[in-house]
Amino acid sequence: MNTYLKKDLLQIENLLEIIKKQGTAYINSLPERSTTAKEFIISDNVILPENGCGAEKALEVFNKRFEPIMVSSSGPRYWGFVTGGATPASTAGDWLTSIYDQNTQNVKGQGGISAVIEFETIKLLLDLLRLPDRFLGGFVTGATMSNFTCLGVARQWLGREKGVDIAKGGVSIPMKIFTATPHSSSLKALSMLGLGSGNIIKIKTEEGNREALSIQDFENKISELKGEPFILISSGGTVNTVDFDDFTEIKKLKEKYNFWWHIDAAFGGFAACSESHKHLLKDWEFADSITVDCHKWLNVPYESAVYLVKEEHKLLQMETFQNSNAPYLGDPLENFSYSNFLPENSRRMRALPAWFSLMAYGKKGYEEIISNSISLSQQFGDFIDQSENFKLLAPVRLNTVCFTLKNIEDQDKVDLFLEKLNKTGKVFMTPTFYNQYKGIRAAFVNWMTNEKDVQMVSELMQETIKELKK
Ligand SMILES: *Cc1c(COP(=O)(O)O)cnc(C)c1O
């Protein structure tokens, strides 16, 4: 055995101890640590060392070069994109995922049983999201891959409806895909699936500053198809204004027309945990497939998301992702293997961090996280609404505030304002473009964020705008 390997194995306890200390210090520093990288380093002469230096020395190099510029993206004031954090229990589960290093495939033996944990975690999540257990689910790396998985099964379904097996024969027929305000990742999934991101049929949005699809326009477009089956990609929370399609009306249309109904509820799905907001998801359980991200509002480390596909579609899903060439044998759930149900073959025990967090904090814990984010976004939205310098670009519907500078003449200063604000390192938000305006988004997703953070950022924004006006 290599000397460094041998040494590291002998001192594994010491190594984990060092990492534990460093990890504790990092987590405790999150509220103060900068949200923005102060400098960028470019590595242009990286050379693979001939003999290496052992893990402890490698850590020294990491600490010298990279540690100081790690941003607190899992901290309380990183409001860009839709970024969650990692609860203590999920971090514990994540560490153990690496330590146990399972290749998670089967439920019944064949070398491992870690998929049992994944099955269980899906059940816990369905419970949290108030969904029936008619959904089969699994973990993928993010909502992008979940959309890909769900739309892959949708593609197989649509082929079947038209008499072709797309998994076997490739995409040989035109397919109709409807959507109003899709997330970019759904379009990317369509590209990867050979369906073409440019082939979507855009449904108009409801009138009055909305991103939700117009039911009327949708039905008009359906009737033009004269009974041809199609796919609908609907939104359970758009990223700019967190608008939700009307699932009750879509459910009624699904009773009349033949289509696959997919919902991208990457973060909006967690509205199910809120008494005051769960109505946004009413009837979503009638969808064929649903995307939910766990590394956002569930606050578990990256890479974690689930696909939820109705169990009645298990054969279609198996046809889409079947890995073995063995002739198909009976019920796909009999000798279940995840490698026949999703894109990856070998995969880590991705469910464990979520399992830990769900067990550790339960329904109540998550209801509190969700309602805290919702009330903080309202607090921040009120600040924007009452400010003389800013204005809302859309009402605060859930956990995101989309706003801009108040005076139209200041449109060209939006980028500069955001740059100055982010440069403080005390908060991070992301730019957007909505309704003809340059805007800024602040998303409340992190379990640590509290009212003082919102207060502090509000003051910081006032100072930043003052400086800008000088
Ligand atoms: C974040 C997001 C995605 C993409 O998720 P990743 O986890 O980054 O792959 C898809 N849809 C919606 C609505 C999102 O918010």
Coordinates of C-alpha atoms and ligand atoms in Angstrom, one line a residue:
M1 CA 0.0 0.0 0.0
N2 CA 1.2 3.5 -0.8
T3 CA 2.9 5.1 2.2
Y4 CA 0.6 8.1 2.3
L5 CA -2.5 5.9 2.0
K6 CA -1.3 3.7 4.8
K7 CA -0.5 6.7 7.0
D8 CA -3.9 8.3 6.3
L9 CA -5.7 5.1 7.2
L10 CA -3.8 4.8 10.5
Q11 CA -4.6 8.4 11.4
I12 CA -8.2 8.4 10.1
E13 CA -9.5 9.5 13.5
N14 CA -7.2 12.4 13.7
L15 CA -8.2 13.4 10.1
L16 CA -11.9 13.3 10.9
E17 CA -11.2 15.2 14.1
I18 CA -9.5 18.0 12.1
I19 CA -12.3 18.1 9.6
K20 CA -14.9 18.2 12.4
K21 CA -13.2 21.2 14.0
Q22 CA -12.9 23.0 10.6
G23 CA -16.5 22.2 9.8
T24 CA -17.8 23.4 13.1
A25 CA -15.9 26.7 12.7
Y26 CA -17.2 27.1 9.2
I27 CA -20.9 26.5 10.1
N28 CA -20.6 28.9 13.0
S29 CA -19.1 31.5 10.8
L30 CA -21.9 31.4 8.2
P31 CA -23.8 34.5 9.5
E32 CA -20.6 36.6 9.3
R33 CA -18.8 35.1 6.4
S34 CA -18.9 37.1 3.1
T35 CA -21.7 36.2 0.6
T36 CA -19.4 37.3 -2.3
A37 CA -16.0 36.1 -3.3
K38 CA -13.5 38.9 -2.7
E39 CA -11.1 37.7 -5.4
F40 CA -11.0 35.2 -8.1
I41 CA -8.1 32.9 -8.6
I42 CA -7.2 31.3 -11.8
S43 CA -5.2 28.1 -11.7
D44 CA -3.2 28.1 -14.9
N45 CA -0.3 25.9 -13.9
V46 CA -1.8 23.0 -12.1
I47 CA 0.4 20.0 -12.0
L48 CA -0.6 16.5 -10.8
P49 CA 2.0 15.9 -7.9
E50 CA 4.2 12.9 -8.5
N51 CA 4.1 11.5 -5.0
G52 CA 1.3 13.5 -3.3
C53 CA 1.5 14.8 0.2
G54 CA -1.1 12.9 2.3
A55 CA -4.6 14.2 3.3
E56 CA -3.4 16.6 6.1
K57 CA -1.1 18.5 3.8
A58 CA -3.7 18.5 1.0
L59 CA -6.0 20.2 3.5
E60 CA -3.3 22.8 4.2
V61 CA -3.2 23.6 0.5
F62 CA -7.0 23.8 0.3
N63 CA -7.1 26.1 3.3
K64 CA -4.5 28.3 1.9
R65 CA -5.9 28.6 -1.6
F66 CA -9.6 28.0 -1.5
E67 CA -11.0 28.1 2.0
P68 CA -10.7 31.9 2.4
I69 CA -12.8 32.6 -0.7
M70 CA -15.6 30.2 -0.1
V71 CA -18.8 32.2 0.1
S72 CA -21.5 31.6 2.7
S73 CA -24.0 30.4 0.1
S74 CA -25.6 28.2 2.8
G75 CA -25.8 31.2 5.2
P76 CA -28.7 33.3 6.2
R77 CA -28.3 36.2 3.7
Y78 CA -27.6 34.5 0.5
W79 CA -30.9 35.4 -1.3
G80 CA -29.8 34.8 -4.8
F81 CA -31.4 32.2 -7.1
V82 CA -33.4 29.9 -4.9
T83 CA -30.7 28.7 -2.5
G84 CA -31.4 26.7 0.6
G85 CA -28.9 25.7 3.3
A86 CA -28.1 22.5 5.1
T87 CA -29.7 21.7 8.5
P88 CA -27.4 20.1 11.0
A89 CA -29.1 16.7 10.7
S90 CA -28.8 16.8 6.9
T91 CA -25.1 17.6 7.2
A92 CA -24.7 14.6 9.5
G93 CA -26.6 12.4 7.0
D94 CA -24.4 13.8 4.2
W95 CA -21.2 12.9 6.0
L96 CA -22.5 9.4 6.6
T97 CA -23.4 9.0 3.0
S98 CA -19.7 9.4 2.1
I99 CA -18.6 7.2 5.0
Y100 CA -20.9 4.3 4.1
D101 CA -20.2 4.9 0.4
Q102 CA -23.0 2.6 -0.9
N103 CA -24.0 2.2 -4.5
T104 CA -27.7 2.6 -4.1
Q105 CA -29.7 0.5 -6.6
N106 CA -31.7 -2.4 -5.2
V107 CA -34.3 -2.8 -2.5
K108 CA -33.9 -6.6 -2.2
G109 CA -30.2 -7.4 -1.6
Q110 CA -28.0 -8.1 -4.6
G111 CA -25.1 -6.7 -2.6
G112 CA -26.8 -3.8 -0.9
I113 CA -30.0 -2.7 0.7
S114 CA -29.5 1.1 0.8
A115 CA -32.4 1.7 -1.6
V116 CA -34.7 0.8 1.2
I117 CA -33.7 4.1 2.8
E118 CA -34.5 5.9 -0.4
F119 CA -38.0 4.2 -0.6
E120 CA -38.6 5.2 3.0
T121 CA -37.5 8.8 2.4
I122 CA -39.8 9.1 -0.6
K123 CA -42.7 8.1 1.7
L124 CA -41.7 10.6 4.3
L125 CA -41.5 13.3 1.7
L126 CA -44.9 12.4 0.2
D127 CA -46.3 12.7 3.8
L128 CA -44.6 16.1 4.2
L129 CA -46.0 17.3 0.9
R130 CA -49.5 16.0 1.6
L131 CA -49.3 13.8 -1.5
P132 CA -50.8 10.3 -1.8
D133 CA -48.5 7.3 -2.0
R134 CA -49.6 6.6 -5.5
F135 CA -46.4 8.2 -6.6
L136 CA -43.1 6.3 -7.1
G137 CA -40.1 8.5 -6.5
G138 CA -36.4 8.6 -6.5
F139 CA -33.5 10.9 -5.9
V140 CA -31.6 12.7 -8.7
T141 CA -29.0 15.4 -8.6
G142 CA -31.4 18.4 -9.0
A143 CA -34.7 19.6 -10.4
T144 CA -33.1 19.8 -13.8
M145 CA -32.6 16.0 -13.8
S146 CA -36.0 15.5 -12.2
N147 CA -37.6 17.4 -15.0
F148 CA -35.5 15.3 -17.4
T149 CA -36.7 12.1 -15.8
C150 CA -40.3 13.0 -15.7
L151 CA -40.4 14.4 -19.2
G152 CA -38.5 11.3 -20.4
V153 CA -41.4 9.1 -19.1
A154 CA -43.9 11.6 -20.6
R155 CA -42.2 11.2 -24.0
Q156 CA -42.5 7.4 -23.8
W157 CA -46.2 7.8 -22.9
L158 CA -46.8 10.1 -25.8
G159 CA -45.0 7.7 -28.2
R160 CA -47.1 4.9 -26.8
E161 CA -50.3 6.8 -27.4
K162 CA -49.2 7.3 -31.0
G163 CA -48.2 3.7 -31.4
V164 CA -44.4 3.9 -31.2
D165 CA -41.8 2.9 -28.7
I166 CA -39.5 5.9 -28.5
A167 CA -37.0 4.3 -26.1
K168 CA -36.3 1.6 -28.7
G169 CA -36.9 3.4 -31.9
G170 CA -35.9 7.0 -31.2
V171 CA -37.9 10.1 -31.6
S172 CA -39.5 9.6 -35.0
I173 CA -42.8 11.6 -34.7
P174 CA -43.6 15.2 -33.9
M175 CA -44.8 15.8 -30.4
K176 CA -46.8 18.7 -29.0
I177 CA -45.6 20.2 -25.7
F178 CA -47.6 23.0 -24.1
T179 CA -46.3 25.4 -21.4
A180 CA -46.6 29.0 -20.3
T181 CA -43.7 30.1 -18.1
P182 CA -41.4 27.1 -17.9
H183 CA -38.2 27.1 -15.9
S184 CA -35.1 27.1 -18.2
S185 CA -34.3 23.6 -17.0
S186 CA -37.4 22.1 -18.5
L187 CA -36.4 23.6 -21.9
K188 CA -32.9 22.1 -21.4
A189 CA -34.6 18.7 -20.6
L190 CA -36.5 19.0 -23.9
S191 CA -33.2 19.6 -25.7
M192 CA -31.6 16.6 -24.1
L193 CA -34.6 14.4 -24.8
G194 CA -34.5 15.2 -28.5
L195 CA -37.9 16.9 -28.3
G196 CA -36.4 20.3 -29.0
S197 CA -36.6 23.3 -26.7
G198 CA -37.8 25.4 -29.6
N199 CA -40.8 23.1 -30.3
I200 CA -42.9 24.2 -27.3
I201 CA -46.3 25.7 -27.9
K202 CA -46.6 28.8 -25.7
I203 CA -49.8 29.2 -23.8
K204 CA -50.7 32.8 -22.9
T205 CA -50.6 33.9 -19.3
E206 CA -53.5 35.0 -17.3
E207 CA -54.1 38.7 -17.5
G208 CA -53.0 41.2 -14.7
N209 CA -49.3 40.8 -14.2
R210 CA -49.4 37.0 -14.0
E211 CA -47.1 34.2 -15.1
A212 CA -49.7 31.4 -14.6
L213 CA -51.1 29.9 -17.8
S214 CA -54.4 31.2 -19.2
I215 CA -56.9 28.3 -18.9
Q216 CA -59.0 29.8 -21.7
D217 CA -56.1 30.0 -24.1
F218 CA -54.9 26.5 -23.1
E219 CA -58.3 25.0 -23.9
N220 CA -58.5 26.9 -27.2
K221 CA -55.2 25.5 -28.2
I222 CA -56.2 22.0 -27.1
S223 CA -59.3 22.1 -29.2
E224 CA -57.2 22.9 -32.3
L225 CA -55.4 19.6 -31.8
K226 CA -58.6 17.6 -32.5
G227 CA -57.9 14.9 -30.0
E228 CA -54.1 14.5 -30.5
P229 CA -52.4 13.6 -27.2
F230 CA -49.8 16.0 -25.9
I231 CA -47.6 17.0 -22.9
L232 CA -48.3 19.9 -20.5
I233 CA -45.4 21.4 -18.5
S234 CA -47.0 23.4 -15.7
S235 CA -45.5 25.5 -13.0
G236 CA -45.9 25.1 -9.2
G237 CA -44.0 28.3 -8.5
T238 CA -42.2 30.3 -11.2
V239 CA -38.9 31.7 -10.3
N240 CA -39.5 35.4 -10.9
T241 CA -42.9 35.9 -9.2
V242 CA -43.7 32.5 -7.8
D243 CA -46.9 32.2 -9.7
F244 CA -48.8 28.9 -9.7
D245 CA -50.9 27.5 -12.6
D246 CA -54.5 26.7 -11.6
F247 CA -54.2 23.0 -10.9
T248 CA -58.0 22.6 -10.2
E249 CA -58.8 23.9 -13.7
I250 CA -56.0 21.8 -15.2
K251 CA -57.4 18.7 -13.4
K252 CA -60.8 19.4 -15.0
L253 CA -59.3 19.7 -18.5
K254 CA -57.4 16.4 -17.9
E255 CA -60.8 14.7 -17.4
K256 CA -61.8 15.9 -20.8
Y257 CA -58.6 15.7 -22.8
N258 CA -55.8 13.2 -23.2
F259 CA -52.4 14.6 -22.0
W260 CA -49.5 14.0 -19.7
W261 CA -49.5 16.5 -16.9
H262 CA -46.1 17.5 -15.5
I263 CA -45.7 20.0 -12.7
D264 CA -42.3 21.6 -11.9
A265 CA -42.7 22.4 -8.2
A266 CA -39.0 22.6 -7.5
F267 CA -39.4 24.9 -4.5
G268 CA -43.1 25.8 -4.7
G269 CA -44.1 22.3 -3.7
F270 CA -43.2 23.1 -0.1
A271 CA -46.1 25.5 0.1
A272 CA -47.9 22.2 1.0
C273 CA -46.4 22.7 4.5
S274 CA -48.0 26.0 5.0
E275 CA -51.6 26.3 6.3
S276 CA -51.9 29.8 4.7
H277 CA -50.4 28.9 1.3
K278 CA -51.2 25.2 0.7
H279 CA -54.3 26.2 -1.4
L280 CA -51.8 27.2 -4.2
L281 CA -51.2 23.4 -4.8
K282 CA -54.8 22.3 -4.6
D283 CA -55.4 19.2 -6.8
W284 CA -51.7 18.9 -7.8
E285 CA -51.9 15.3 -6.8
F286 CA -53.8 14.6 -10.1
A287 CA -50.6 15.3 -12.1
D288 CA -48.8 12.4 -13.8
S289 CA -45.4 13.6 -12.6
I290 CA -44.0 16.2 -10.2
T291 CA -40.5 17.7 -9.7
V292 CA -39.4 18.7 -6.2
D293 CA -36.0 20.0 -5.2
C294 CA -34.6 19.0 -1.8
H295 CA -31.5 21.1 -1.9
K296 CA -33.6 24.2 -1.9
W297 CA -36.4 24.5 0.7
L298 CA -35.8 21.2 2.4
N299 CA -32.4 22.6 3.3
V300 CA -30.3 19.6 2.6
P301 CA -26.9 19.8 0.9
Y302 CA -26.5 19.7 -2.9
E303 CA -27.2 17.4 -4.9
S304 CA -30.7 16.4 -4.0
A305 CA -34.0 16.4 -5.7
V306 CA -36.8 14.0 -6.3
Y307 CA -39.0 13.0 -9.2
L308 CA -42.5 11.7 -8.4
V309 CA -44.2 9.7 -11.1
K310 CA -47.6 8.1 -10.8
E311 CA -47.1 4.4 -10.0
E312 CA -49.5 3.5 -12.9
H313 CA -46.8 4.6 -15.3
K314 CA -44.1 2.3 -13.9
L315 CA -43.9 0.3 -17.1
L316 CA -43.4 3.4 -19.2
Q317 CA -40.7 4.6 -16.8
M318 CA -39.0 1.2 -16.9
E319 CA -39.0 1.2 -20.7
T320 CA -37.5 4.7 -20.7
F321 CA -34.6 4.0 -18.3
Q322 CA -34.2 0.2 -18.5
N323 CA -30.5 -0.6 -18.2
S324 CA -30.3 -4.3 -18.5
N325 CA -30.8 -6.0 -21.8
A326 CA -32.5 -8.9 -20.1
P327 CA -36.0 -9.6 -21.4
Y328 CA -38.5 -7.9 -19.4
L329 CA -39.6 -10.1 -16.4
G330 CA -42.9 -9.4 -14.7
D331 CA -43.6 -6.5 -12.4
P332 CA -40.8 -4.0 -12.4
L333 CA -41.3 -3.5 -8.7
E334 CA -40.6 -7.2 -8.0
N335 CA -36.8 -7.0 -8.5
F336 CA -36.7 -3.3 -8.3
S337 CA -33.5 -1.5 -9.2
Y338 CA -33.2 2.3 -9.5
S339 CA -30.9 1.8 -12.5
N340 CA -34.0 0.9 -14.5
F341 CA -36.0 3.9 -13.3
L342 CA -33.7 7.0 -13.7
P343 CA -30.8 8.3 -15.7
E344 CA -27.9 7.1 -13.5
N345 CA -26.6 3.7 -12.9
S346 CA -24.1 3.8 -10.0
R347 CA -25.2 6.4 -7.5
R348 CA -24.5 7.4 -3.9
M349 CA -26.9 7.0 -1.0
R350 CA -28.4 10.3 -2.0
A351 CA -31.6 10.1 0.2
L352 CA -29.8 9.8 3.5
P353 CA -29.3 13.6 4.2
A354 CA -33.1 14.1 3.6
W355 CA -34.0 11.1 5.7
F356 CA -31.9 12.4 8.6
S357 CA -33.4 15.9 8.4
L358 CA -37.0 14.6 8.1
M359 CA -36.6 12.3 11.0
A360 CA -34.8 15.0 13.1
Y361 CA -37.2 17.8 12.6
G362 CA -40.5 16.2 11.5
K363 CA -43.6 17.8 10.1
K364 CA -43.5 20.6 12.7
G365 CA -39.9 21.5 12.1
Y366 CA -40.5 21.9 8.4
E367 CA -43.7 23.8 8.8
E368 CA -41.7 26.3 10.9
I369 CA -39.0 26.6 8.3
I370 CA -41.5 27.2 5.5
S371 CA -43.6 29.6 7.4
N372 CA -40.6 31.5 8.6
S373 CA -39.4 32.0 5.0
I374 CA -42.9 33.1 3.9
S375 CA -43.2 35.7 6.7
L376 CA -39.7 37.0 6.1
S377 CA -40.4 37.5 2.4
Q378 CA -43.6 39.4 3.5
Q379 CA -41.5 41.6 5.8
F380 CA -39.0 42.3 3.1
G381 CA -41.8 42.9 0.6
D382 CA -43.4 45.4 3.0
F383 CA -40.1 47.2 3.2
I384 CA -39.9 47.5 -0.6
D385 CA -43.5 48.5 -0.9
Q386 CA -43.2 51.3 1.6
S387 CA -39.8 52.5 0.5
E388 CA -39.3 55.7 -1.6
N389 CA -36.5 54.1 -3.5
F390 CA -37.8 50.7 -4.5
K391 CA -40.9 49.2 -5.8
L392 CA -42.3 45.7 -6.2
L393 CA -42.5 44.2 -9.7
A394 CA -45.1 41.7 -8.6
P395 CA -47.0 40.9 -5.4
V396 CA -45.2 38.7 -2.9
R397 CA -47.0 35.4 -3.4
L398 CA -44.8 33.0 -1.4
N399 CA -41.1 33.3 -0.6
T400 CA -39.6 35.5 -3.2
V401 CA -39.5 39.3 -3.6
C402 CA -39.1 40.7 -7.2
F403 CA -38.4 44.4 -7.2
T404 CA -36.7 47.3 -8.9
L405 CA -35.6 50.9 -8.3
K406 CA -38.6 53.1 -8.0
N407 CA -38.0 55.7 -10.7
I408 CA -38.3 54.6 -14.2
E409 CA -35.3 56.9 -15.1
D410 CA -33.2 54.7 -12.8
Q411 CA -33.6 51.6 -14.9
D412 CA -30.0 51.9 -16.1
K413 CA -28.8 52.0 -12.4
V414 CA -30.3 48.7 -11.4
D415 CA -27.3 46.7 -12.3
L416 CA -24.9 49.1 -10.6
F417 CA -27.0 49.2 -7.5
L418 CA -27.0 45.4 -7.3
E419 CA -23.3 45.2 -7.9
K420 CA -22.6 47.7 -5.1
L421 CA -25.0 45.8 -2.8
N422 CA -23.5 42.4 -3.5
K423 CA -20.0 43.8 -3.1
T424 CA -20.7 44.5 0.6
G425 CA -20.5 40.7 1.1
K426 CA -23.3 41.0 3.6
V427 CA -26.1 39.9 1.2
F428 CA -26.4 38.3 -2.2
M429 CA -29.3 38.8 -4.6
T430 CA -29.6 38.0 -8.3
P431 CA -30.7 40.1 -11.3
T432 CA -33.7 39.4 -13.4
F433 CA -35.8 40.9 -16.2
Y434 CA -39.5 40.9 -15.6
N435 CA -42.5 42.6 -17.3
Q436 CA -40.1 44.9 -19.4
Y437 CA -38.2 45.9 -16.3
K438 CA -34.7 45.2 -15.1
G439 CA -35.3 43.7 -11.6
I440 CA -33.7 42.1 -8.6
R441 CA -34.8 38.9 -6.9
A442 CA -34.5 38.0 -3.2
A443 CA -35.5 34.5 -2.4
F444 CA -36.1 33.3 1.2
V445 CA -35.3 29.7 1.5
N446 CA -32.7 29.3 4.2
W447 CA -33.6 27.9 7.6
M448 CA -31.2 30.3 9.4
T449 CA -32.5 33.6 8.1
N450 CA -34.3 35.7 10.7
E451 CA -36.0 39.1 11.1
K452 CA -32.7 40.8 12.0
D453 CA -31.2 39.8 8.7
V454 CA -34.1 41.4 6.8
Q455 CA -33.7 44.5 9.0
M456 CA -30.0 44.7 8.4
V457 CA -30.3 44.3 4.6
S458 CA -33.1 46.9 4.4
E459 CA -30.8 49.4 6.1
L460 CA -27.9 48.4 3.9
M461 CA -30.0 48.9 0.8
Q462 CA -30.9 52.5 1.9
E463 CA -27.3 53.3 2.4
T464 CA -26.3 51.8 -0.9
I465 CA -28.9 53.8 -2.8
K466 CA -27.8 57.0 -1.0
E467 CA -24.2 56.4 -2.2
L468 CA -25.5 55.7 -5.7
K469 CA -27.3 59.1 -5.8
K470 CA -24.3 61.1 -4.7
Ligands
LIG1 C1 -34.1 25.7 -9.3 C2 -35.2 25.2 -10.2 C3 -35.0 24.3 -11.2 C4 -33.6 23.7 -11.5 O1 -33.1 23.0 -10.3 P1 -31.7 22.5 -10.2 O2 -31.8 21.9 -8.8 O3 -30.8 23.7 -10.2 O4 -31.4 21.5 -11.2 C5 -36.1 23.9 -12.0 N1 -37.3 24.4 -11.8 C6 -37.5 25.4 -10.9 C7 -38.9 26.0 -10.7 C8 -36.5 25.8 -10.0 O5 -36.7 26.8 -9.1

